[in-house]
XYZ file of C-alpha atoms in Angstrom:
679
model
C 103.391 41.629 163.367
C 105.672 39.153 161.666
C 106.319 35.767 163.187
C 109.718 35.314 164.803
C 110.610 32.633 162.264
C 110.474 35.029 159.250
C 113.868 36.250 157.992
C 113.629 39.532 156.121
C 117.360 40.275 155.985
C 120.745 38.897 156.910
C 122.659 40.746 159.585
C 126.440 40.444 159.570
C 128.388 41.862 162.474
C 132.149 42.397 162.437
C 133.691 43.004 165.803
C 137.128 43.607 167.196
C 138.626 40.319 168.268
C 140.092 41.979 171.331
C 136.842 43.602 172.334
C 134.733 41.920 174.987
C 131.753 44.248 174.692
C 128.517 42.638 173.549
C 126.064 44.607 171.407
C 122.734 43.138 170.499
C 122.781 44.673 166.969
C 120.451 42.078 165.456
C 117.721 42.775 167.976
C 118.030 46.528 167.476
C 117.821 46.300 163.664
C 114.797 44.042 163.886
C 113.117 46.528 166.229
C 113.711 49.449 163.825
C 112.365 47.462 160.909
C 109.245 46.528 162.853
C 108.631 50.180 163.755
C 109.009 51.155 160.101
C 106.506 48.495 159.024
C 104.062 49.692 161.690
C 103.834 53.085 159.981
C 101.012 53.654 157.536
C 101.737 53.826 153.840
C 101.070 57.594 153.837
C 103.516 58.210 156.660
C 106.221 56.145 154.971
C 105.652 58.002 151.676
C 106.000 61.397 153.370
C 109.242 60.379 155.051
C 110.707 59.050 151.802
C 109.660 62.233 149.985
C 111.358 64.456 152.600
C 114.551 62.417 152.420
C 114.581 62.641 148.624
C 113.947 66.391 148.751
C 116.813 66.957 151.199
C 119.115 64.834 149.043
C 118.288 66.873 145.919
C 118.835 70.161 147.791
C 122.203 68.914 148.961
C 123.225 68.064 145.412
C 122.172 71.488 144.115
C 123.974 73.418 146.871
C 127.193 71.408 146.632
C 128.980 73.569 143.939
C 128.439 76.848 145.841
C 129.724 75.252 149.034
C 132.862 74.017 147.337
C 133.440 77.419 145.820
C 133.254 79.041 149.234
C 135.605 76.433 150.687
C 137.976 77.013 147.788
C 138.068 80.742 148.598
C 138.918 80.249 152.267
C 142.676 79.737 151.870
C 143.025 83.000 149.927
C 141.067 84.894 152.532
C 143.055 83.354 155.357
C 146.315 84.279 153.669
C 145.117 87.816 153.103
C 144.014 88.224 156.713
C 147.338 86.905 157.964
C 149.295 89.340 155.795
C 147.050 92.259 156.777
C 147.585 91.402 160.446
C 151.349 91.309 159.873
C 151.207 94.671 158.095
C 149.176 96.266 160.883
C 151.747 95.104 163.413
C 154.528 96.717 161.416
C 155.820 93.428 159.988
C 156.532 93.692 156.286
C 156.865 90.379 154.398
C 160.235 89.884 152.709
C 159.946 89.196 148.970
C 160.309 85.516 148.106
C 163.913 84.508 147.635
C 165.435 87.626 149.196
C 167.842 86.718 151.982
C 169.356 89.842 153.572
C 172.735 89.571 155.250
C 172.380 90.438 158.917
C 175.097 92.451 160.695
C 176.980 90.688 163.482
C 175.072 90.416 166.698
C 171.665 90.787 165.175
C 169.288 87.992 166.039
C 167.461 86.819 162.933
C 163.857 87.947 162.880
C 161.699 90.221 160.812
C 161.499 92.912 163.464
C 165.246 92.845 164.026
C 166.306 93.435 160.439
C 167.920 96.885 160.226
C 166.098 99.412 158.027
C 169.070 99.763 155.703
C 168.922 96.048 154.947
C 165.177 95.550 154.808
C 163.926 96.394 151.289
C 161.303 99.092 151.157
C 157.967 97.532 150.317
C 155.459 100.281 149.739
C 152.008 99.936 151.206
C 149.787 98.158 150.545
C 152.328 95.368 150.482
C 149.993 92.475 149.773
C 149.085 93.092 146.133
C 152.620 94.109 145.246
C 154.263 90.843 146.321
C 153.931 87.850 143.955
C 152.721 84.646 145.541
C 155.044 81.673 145.552
C 154.114 79.240 142.758
C 152.841 76.622 145.192
C 150.345 79.065 146.657
C 148.797 80.261 143.396
C 145.242 79.156 142.901
C 142.707 79.775 140.196
C 140.775 82.940 141.030
C 137.743 82.199 143.157
C 134.295 83.170 141.931
C 133.412 85.368 144.836
C 131.472 88.548 144.246
C 128.651 89.555 141.916
C 128.092 87.667 138.649
C 129.675 90.509 136.687
C 132.926 89.799 138.495
C 132.889 86.016 138.130
C 133.950 85.877 134.502
C 137.583 86.491 135.381
C 137.851 85.774 139.068
C 137.829 89.040 140.964
C 138.594 91.282 137.974
C 135.764 93.343 136.519
C 135.142 93.491 132.779
C 136.159 97.158 132.629
C 139.492 96.358 134.276
C 140.555 93.705 131.747
C 142.335 94.627 128.557
C 140.524 94.093 125.285
C 141.072 90.586 123.940
C 143.124 89.226 126.806
C 142.711 87.920 130.325
C 144.374 89.685 133.247
C 146.697 87.014 134.631
C 150.054 86.646 136.298
C 152.735 85.840 133.753
C 156.347 84.944 134.392
C 159.272 85.762 132.153
C 161.113 82.500 131.618
C 164.491 84.202 131.188
C 164.491 86.968 133.766
C 162.100 85.538 136.333
C 160.282 88.864 136.554
C 156.599 89.376 136.979
C 154.820 90.504 133.847
C 153.397 94.016 133.737
C 149.823 93.124 134.656
C 149.172 91.760 138.129
C 145.996 90.768 139.896
C 145.659 91.892 143.478
C 143.743 89.930 146.048
C 141.453 92.919 146.516
C 139.884 92.249 143.164
C 141.383 94.867 140.872
C 144.246 95.254 138.479
C 147.419 97.148 139.219
C 150.529 97.664 137.181
C 154.061 96.657 138.039
C 155.402 100.178 137.666
C 153.436 101.202 140.740
C 155.205 98.729 142.996
C 158.770 97.780 143.758
C 160.850 95.336 141.750
C 162.822 92.453 143.197
C 166.565 92.452 142.714
C 167.847 89.514 140.693
C 171.060 87.583 141.198
C 173.958 87.423 138.783
C 172.343 84.407 137.140
C 169.142 86.312 136.431
C 167.169 84.254 138.962
C 165.568 85.330 142.202
C 167.701 84.636 145.245
C 167.187 81.420 147.184
C 168.315 80.091 150.541
C 171.218 78.413 148.786
C 172.514 81.843 147.805
C 172.901 83.000 151.408
C 176.671 83.258 151.064
C 176.275 85.770 148.233
C 173.685 87.903 150.014
C 176.352 90.414 151.025
C 176.533 91.507 147.407
C 172.742 91.817 147.098
C 171.656 95.464 147.166
C 168.420 96.492 148.897
C 165.390 96.970 146.679
C 165.326 100.497 145.302
C 162.384 102.575 146.477
C 159.743 103.176 143.844
C 160.060 106.510 142.049
C 156.843 108.173 143.154
C 157.312 111.196 140.937
C 157.660 108.938 137.908
C 154.602 106.973 139.041
C 152.548 110.176 138.818
C 153.908 110.847 135.336
C 152.936 107.323 134.310
C 149.431 107.809 135.717
C 149.060 111.051 133.764
C 150.271 109.420 130.541
C 147.771 106.611 131.040
C 144.906 109.065 131.579
C 146.056 111.166 128.630
C 146.193 108.071 126.423
C 142.505 107.449 127.008
C 141.574 111.097 126.507
C 143.564 111.337 123.288
C 142.127 108.098 121.900
C 138.467 108.533 122.770
C 137.726 112.168 123.732
C 140.257 114.399 121.984
C 139.108 118.024 121.986
C 136.024 117.271 124.062
C 135.313 118.190 127.667
C 135.495 114.835 129.454
C 136.518 111.242 128.860
C 134.190 108.306 129.411
C 136.894 105.656 129.708
C 134.791 102.506 130.009
C 132.480 103.148 127.068
C 135.460 104.665 125.205
C 133.671 107.837 124.256
C 133.377 111.408 125.508
C 131.075 113.675 127.465
C 130.362 117.310 126.620
C 129.590 120.121 129.044
C 130.577 123.394 127.386
C 132.310 122.046 124.285
C 135.553 123.850 125.126
C 137.969 120.969 125.629
C 137.896 121.340 129.422
C 140.148 118.376 130.170
C 142.794 119.516 127.698
C 142.884 123.131 128.929
C 142.735 122.078 132.583
C 145.762 119.833 132.031
C 148.011 122.282 130.154
C 149.994 123.557 133.126
C 150.050 120.072 134.675
C 151.861 118.739 131.603
C 154.312 121.628 131.743
C 155.037 121.078 135.455
C 155.433 117.315 134.953
C 157.826 117.892 132.064
C 155.684 116.046 129.515
C 156.899 117.975 126.479
C 155.398 115.811 123.752
C 151.948 115.768 125.300
C 152.111 119.524 125.900
C 153.115 120.197 122.309
C 150.163 118.318 120.842
C 147.784 120.027 123.271
C 149.191 123.451 122.388
C 148.641 122.735 118.707
C 144.975 121.984 119.390
C 144.589 125.241 121.338
C 146.187 127.143 118.475
C 144.203 125.562 115.638
C 140.958 124.247 117.122
C 139.993 126.150 120.276
C 137.304 128.731 119.553
C 135.005 130.582 121.942
C 132.687 131.798 119.167
C 130.033 129.251 120.050
C 126.347 129.589 120.754
C 126.644 127.772 124.076
C 125.833 128.506 127.693
C 128.752 128.106 130.086
C 128.875 128.351 133.848
C 130.684 131.534 134.880
C 132.443 129.951 137.847
C 133.528 126.711 136.174
C 134.720 128.338 132.963
C 136.630 130.963 134.956
C 138.528 128.620 137.252
C 139.169 125.927 134.616
C 139.523 127.725 131.279
C 140.545 131.287 132.161
C 142.651 130.116 135.101
C 144.283 127.356 133.066
C 145.190 129.681 130.198
C 146.612 132.384 132.507
C 148.671 129.849 134.434
C 150.071 128.284 131.274
C 151.000 131.724 129.957
C 152.978 132.488 133.122
C 154.786 129.140 133.065
C 155.631 129.175 129.353
C 155.684 132.857 128.381
C 153.763 131.948 125.216
C 151.368 134.787 124.304
C 149.066 132.304 122.541
C 147.600 131.438 125.919
C 147.264 135.064 127.031
C 145.395 135.917 123.835
C 142.990 133.038 124.430
C 142.561 134.170 128.042
C 141.627 137.691 126.895
C 139.068 136.213 124.506
C 137.252 134.065 127.052
C 137.530 136.736 129.772
C 135.802 139.383 127.672
C 133.069 136.931 126.680
C 132.265 136.226 130.342
C 131.752 139.888 131.286
C 127.992 140.028 130.428
C 127.390 137.933 133.562
C 127.995 141.056 135.696
C 125.189 143.045 134.076
C 122.686 142.567 136.898
C 120.763 145.037 139.101
C 122.936 144.175 142.104
C 126.249 143.599 140.273
C 126.159 140.049 141.670
C 126.820 138.037 138.495
C 124.473 135.553 136.879
C 125.584 131.952 136.928
C 125.307 131.277 133.156
C 126.709 133.094 130.127
C 126.201 132.474 126.422
C 129.698 133.205 125.157
C 128.565 133.320 121.526
C 125.612 135.685 121.918
C 127.036 137.781 124.749
C 124.028 137.284 127.021
C 123.733 136.004 130.588
C 120.969 134.632 132.780
C 120.371 132.816 136.056
C 119.370 129.158 136.170
C 115.844 128.450 134.943
C 114.644 127.439 138.394
C 115.923 130.377 140.484
C 117.343 133.909 140.414
C 119.955 132.968 143.009
C 123.646 132.332 142.515
C 125.739 130.379 144.983
C 128.080 132.400 147.179
C 131.074 130.256 146.194
C 130.449 130.907 142.494
C 130.387 134.704 142.743
C 133.274 135.034 145.232
C 135.723 132.515 143.686
C 136.459 134.193 140.360
C 138.446 137.126 141.746
C 141.983 135.719 141.455
C 141.573 135.081 137.736
C 139.879 138.358 136.725
C 142.242 140.459 138.844
C 145.208 138.800 137.162
C 143.669 139.308 133.718
C 143.419 143.046 134.425
C 147.041 143.142 135.600
C 148.252 141.502 132.398
C 146.030 143.431 129.951
C 146.112 146.767 131.830
C 142.333 146.802 131.390
C 140.663 147.524 134.763
C 137.152 146.336 133.808
C 137.773 142.750 134.908
C 139.194 143.629 138.306
C 136.591 146.328 138.933
C 133.736 143.894 138.283
C 134.914 141.189 140.695
C 136.059 143.564 143.420
C 132.622 145.176 143.419
C 131.262 141.745 144.325
C 133.874 141.334 147.076
C 133.038 144.716 148.649
C 129.309 143.994 148.442
C 129.620 140.646 150.260
C 131.987 142.193 152.821
C 129.358 144.637 154.050
C 126.322 142.387 153.572
C 124.113 141.472 156.523
C 123.122 137.900 157.299
C 126.478 136.399 158.291
C 126.982 134.385 161.449
C 130.354 135.027 163.101
C 131.923 135.502 159.686
C 130.197 132.492 158.126
C 128.128 133.169 155.013
C 124.929 131.488 153.761
C 125.111 129.432 150.583
C 122.958 131.556 148.234
C 122.750 135.185 147.152
C 120.081 136.775 144.963
C 121.258 138.440 141.766
C 118.398 140.974 141.786
C 118.383 142.132 145.396
C 122.004 141.323 146.165
C 121.010 139.822 149.512
C 121.681 136.436 151.051
C 118.824 133.948 150.753
C 118.080 130.799 152.738
C 120.043 132.223 155.641
C 119.659 129.325 158.037
C 122.315 127.051 156.514
C 126.074 127.436 156.974
C 128.697 125.081 155.580
C 132.282 124.927 154.381
C 131.252 122.365 151.787
C 129.578 122.738 148.408
C 128.281 126.212 147.438
C 130.350 128.074 150.051
C 133.786 126.414 150.322
C 135.989 128.488 148.039
C 134.630 131.801 149.411
C 136.824 131.260 152.467
C 139.752 130.006 150.386
C 139.729 133.108 148.154
C 139.633 135.532 151.095
C 143.099 134.370 152.115
C 144.458 133.911 148.599
C 143.368 137.350 147.360
C 145.120 138.833 150.378
C 148.277 136.937 149.434
C 147.957 137.707 145.722
C 147.770 141.450 146.386
C 150.851 141.492 148.584
C 149.047 141.288 151.964
C 147.721 144.853 151.648
C 143.935 144.366 151.536
C 143.091 144.270 155.227
C 139.331 143.800 154.692
C 140.008 140.399 153.099
C 142.228 139.338 156.006
C 139.685 140.495 158.574
C 136.892 138.539 156.903
C 139.098 135.432 156.733
C 140.158 135.557 160.401
C 136.588 136.170 161.526
C 135.357 133.237 159.454
C 137.909 130.828 160.980
C 136.773 131.872 164.446
C 133.193 131.305 163.312
C 134.144 127.782 162.247
C 135.640 127.085 165.672
C 132.612 128.462 167.478
C 129.796 126.986 165.407
C 130.966 124.059 163.278
C 133.911 122.333 164.932
C 133.257 119.058 166.752
C 135.043 115.803 167.673
C 133.971 112.241 166.980
C 133.661 109.313 169.321
C 135.550 107.132 170.075
C 138.706 108.429 168.346
C 138.134 112.173 168.826
C 138.648 113.113 165.199
C 138.124 116.833 164.634
C 135.688 117.651 161.834
C 133.751 120.611 160.426
C 130.019 120.031 160.463
C 127.127 122.001 158.971
C 124.716 124.319 160.730
C 121.058 124.214 159.731
C 118.634 126.523 161.539
C 120.782 126.475 164.646
C 121.218 122.700 164.711
C 124.525 121.011 163.923
C 124.556 118.270 161.333
C 127.704 116.094 161.819
C 128.259 115.856 158.077
C 131.359 116.889 156.136
C 131.866 117.004 152.377
C 135.149 115.825 150.914
C 135.327 119.367 149.532
C 135.999 120.619 153.069
C 139.380 118.883 152.988
C 140.763 121.977 151.248
C 140.737 123.617 154.688
C 143.840 121.998 156.281
C 145.989 123.247 153.414
C 144.450 126.727 153.487
C 144.954 127.014 157.250
C 148.571 125.884 156.887
C 149.128 128.428 154.102
C 147.835 131.202 156.357
C 150.007 130.093 159.277
C 153.018 130.051 156.940
C 152.279 133.687 156.158
C 152.172 134.862 159.760
C 148.617 134.110 160.855
C 147.991 132.668 164.360
C 149.815 129.448 165.251
C 146.595 127.767 166.365
C 145.555 127.772 162.690
C 148.353 125.269 162.079
C 147.235 123.173 165.050
C 143.737 122.994 163.600
C 145.200 122.134 160.187
C 147.056 119.158 161.684
C 143.872 117.853 163.313
C 141.710 118.245 160.210
C 144.385 116.652 158.018
C 144.206 113.532 160.168
C 140.429 113.449 159.768
C 140.622 113.769 155.986
C 143.174 110.952 155.954
C 140.831 108.749 157.994
C 138.053 109.388 155.476
C 140.253 107.378 153.103
C 141.905 104.921 155.490
C 138.668 103.668 157.076
C 137.061 102.774 153.746
C 137.401 99.293 152.265
C 138.878 100.619 149.017
C 141.095 103.183 150.735
C 139.234 105.947 148.857
C 137.096 108.645 150.434
C 133.346 109.034 149.991
C 131.902 112.268 148.640
C 130.241 112.934 152.014
C 131.050 111.497 155.434
C 128.865 111.457 158.540
C 130.596 111.490 161.912
C 129.482 109.860 165.139
C 129.346 112.137 168.161
C 128.517 109.223 170.452
C 130.188 105.842 170.466
C 127.272 103.671 169.426
C 128.841 101.295 166.922
C 132.582 101.667 167.461
C 133.057 103.630 164.243
C 133.917 107.301 163.869
C 132.736 107.608 160.276
C 129.526 106.418 158.631
C 128.702 106.686 154.948
C 125.171 106.695 153.612
C 124.519 104.700 150.420
C 123.863 107.847 148.368
C 127.232 109.335 149.408
C 129.538 106.413 148.645
C 130.850 107.698 145.322
C 134.345 108.986 144.662
C 134.897 111.493 141.851
C 138.738 111.442 141.889
C 138.641 114.720 143.818
C 141.822 116.640 144.720
C 141.085 118.382 148.031
C 142.821 115.897 150.328
C 145.977 115.559 148.227
C 145.961 119.354 147.876
C 146.157 119.723 151.640
C 148.746 116.934 151.867
C 150.920 118.962 149.486
C 150.691 122.089 151.669
C 151.245 120.124 154.880
C 154.375 118.445 153.556
C 155.794 121.703 152.184
C 155.410 123.390 155.579
C 156.230 120.495 157.962
C 158.499 118.193 155.914
C 156.743 115.268 157.634
C 157.072 112.243 155.343
C 153.811 110.701 156.571
C 151.930 113.114 154.328
C 153.795 111.733 151.333
C 152.967 108.202 152.439
C 149.283 109.066 152.739
C 149.331 110.573 149.258
C 151.075 107.486 147.904
C 148.377 105.257 149.378
C 145.738 107.333 147.625
C 147.505 107.104 144.270
C 147.886 103.341 144.604
C 144.206 102.960 145.422
C 143.280 105.084 142.416
C 145.330 102.635 140.369
C 143.626 99.622 141.942
C 140.010 100.647 141.764
C 139.627 103.412 139.170
C 142.239 102.751 136.464
C 140.827 101.557 133.120
C 143.333 99.494 131.073
C 142.413 101.026 127.719
C 143.282 104.468 129.071
C 141.922 106.826 131.689
C 140.541 106.651 135.200
C 136.905 106.475 136.204
C 134.944 107.810 139.131
C 133.334 105.007 141.138
C 129.996 104.612 142.867
C 130.828 102.541 145.943
C 133.991 103.021 147.958
C 132.771 100.426 150.477
C 132.893 97.502 148.032
C 136.391 96.598 146.795
C 135.044 93.690 144.732
C 132.600 95.830 142.790
C 133.333 99.548 143.197
C 130.640 100.358 140.618
C 132.508 102.408 137.988
C 130.598 105.466 136.779
C 132.390 105.874 133.428
C 133.544 109.468 133.833
C 136.928 111.104 134.305
C 136.516 114.669 135.545
C 138.877 117.270 134.110
C 140.132 118.130 137.594
C 141.741 114.700 137.921
C 144.418 115.875 135.470
C 144.199 119.562 136.343
C 144.378 119.182 140.129
C 144.677 115.693 141.611
C 147.721 114.464 139.691
C 149.357 117.913 139.796
C 149.175 118.089 143.595
C 150.422 114.501 143.893
C 153.407 115.329 141.687
C 154.263 118.431 143.722
C 153.816 116.427 146.941
C 156.418 113.859 145.853
C 158.820 116.342 144.243
C 161.920 117.276 146.260
C 162.164 120.644 144.511
C 160.440 123.156 146.787
C 161.120 125.890 144.238
C 158.911 124.097 141.753
C 155.889 126.423 142.080
C 157.179 128.102 145.243
C 154.388 128.983 147.650
C 156.147 132.276 148.323
C 155.881 133.233 144.644
C 152.610 131.657 143.491
C 149.085 131.244 144.769
C 146.919 128.431 143.411
C 143.401 129.146 142.273
C 140.693 126.723 143.346
C 141.380 124.586 140.251
C 145.102 124.258 141.122
C 146.275 126.732 138.475
C 149.219 128.715 139.905
C 149.100 132.498 139.475
C 151.936 134.810 140.525
C 151.874 136.830 143.737
C 152.072 140.494 142.798
C 155.142 142.529 143.733
C 154.654 144.526 146.907
C 152.971 147.896 146.258
C 151.491 150.683 148.300
C 147.917 149.481 147.753
C 146.037 146.276 147.254
C 145.454 146.912 143.570
C 147.597 145.341 140.878
C 150.786 147.282 140.100
C 149.767 148.343 136.609
C 146.406 149.656 137.876
C 147.593 151.495 140.993
């Protein structure tokens, strides 16, 4: 202990002159110092080491903390705007001051619809932030996203940063915008703000002139689809011309059959969209470059629905015999597939050698493959007056019609090409490997003029089988979905492919089938919409799992392996049918949301769109560097027809779409179900 006389420090106390409280600070400090000196040297060293360690850790963690704090204002703003949007409150663009009619109390909810400018959802990324609110992009997200804020490398144009630019003269936003959701969109996809006579955005000071300010014009959705197609075509033309598929991120191509699948799949889409220049250059390639004399194996089903179907459809739309001649060529080269003991075709054909075989690992074909080629081959026989094509596919249809092993009209997924019998009979689904069997039952009946009663009977029985065995409702929202049956046990799992069903049911109801088919279509359409709306990117997973019991408050779960999106068309296909038959504008709005989300998360600036690997992560959707041919052949075509006001553009009373969205004509009414020229 130190003697009381020793002074180790000087204590200076500053107190409030008006305070009368006495604090013995000197005594307390002396006591603490004595306790410190009483500790052993080892104890004091340990304490000092811990303090130094904590100080160093604090210094190292300080940048990440500040970055998180810096990101909070953006997140708070986003959450506020989302909450406003969910409540039906749409933010007014900065500087727009609408003139209110007499008697209307100012307020966002009270603004009449004819005055309020239409701001298409999602409104947040389409509205520019006021200058005072703009901040440098935060570095949230994976390291790959931190180079340019929330914009991934594959979403930034070569040699330039994606940033918000302002035109000094017109005050308009530049073409490229960055959304708060971490992806790039383009100004054409949103709405544009009206400018005043001085070329500046309106301000509060211009309130007197607001009577002359016209409401913002609604975005031209049809033109937005055309722009999306041109963008995809730009990438295909630059990096994959004449090849099967575009790889937009690596700026190269992928090959499947070597037949220019994307180009042929998109021929009738270009014609329907009125893209004459693009169609002309594609036609020239078909005329000068397309050859089927190749030593290559092709899949019978895929080459039929994409190539044969695309060529037949384009012939009907254009009247150009070039496409019919090419269709005859590929059709005849696919015929060896039917040379099997059971007449059930093999899955693979070598179109150069004229040979066919099953896959190396099995002698089975999938039921969907062998029963979803009938529309195309029947039409080829009608046009060529050669019955061999129709005879071959109708033999398959009759065989499956009388085959044992069905369950209330539902068929298993596999059929053996040697025995002609169903295999693996315990599984029933309307998803992959069986889906288009049900679709083609109805569409063949329509194609043939509603004369082939066996097809209609099989279709009606199958829909009742779906109701009895596969239909369930989720908890808590009671969404109706179509599950899968495996050995008598229901699996509450639904492929995105099943979303063809609402449109098919609606098509049947439109043609006189029971009204409850339309009721089921309405319910399933809502479910398919929710498969998009409940995902963070607004895009559907490949497979969704549904909750039958309310255990986590969610209706839909997605397993990690099922979180990819391939730009599939089935939901927008059904939206097209539902709008045509109900004229309910909500189906157009749902389709518009899907197109905008494709633009946000899958659009590649250099050209093209890419499938993504994770629809649950808007910051890093994990692009897969592949644009399937059906994105141009089906998805964009159905979106265009959905937004078009011309119901006679591919009238559903005159055409039936094959499963690749290629329209084929409905035959004139005849006394039998066979094509007129063959009757």
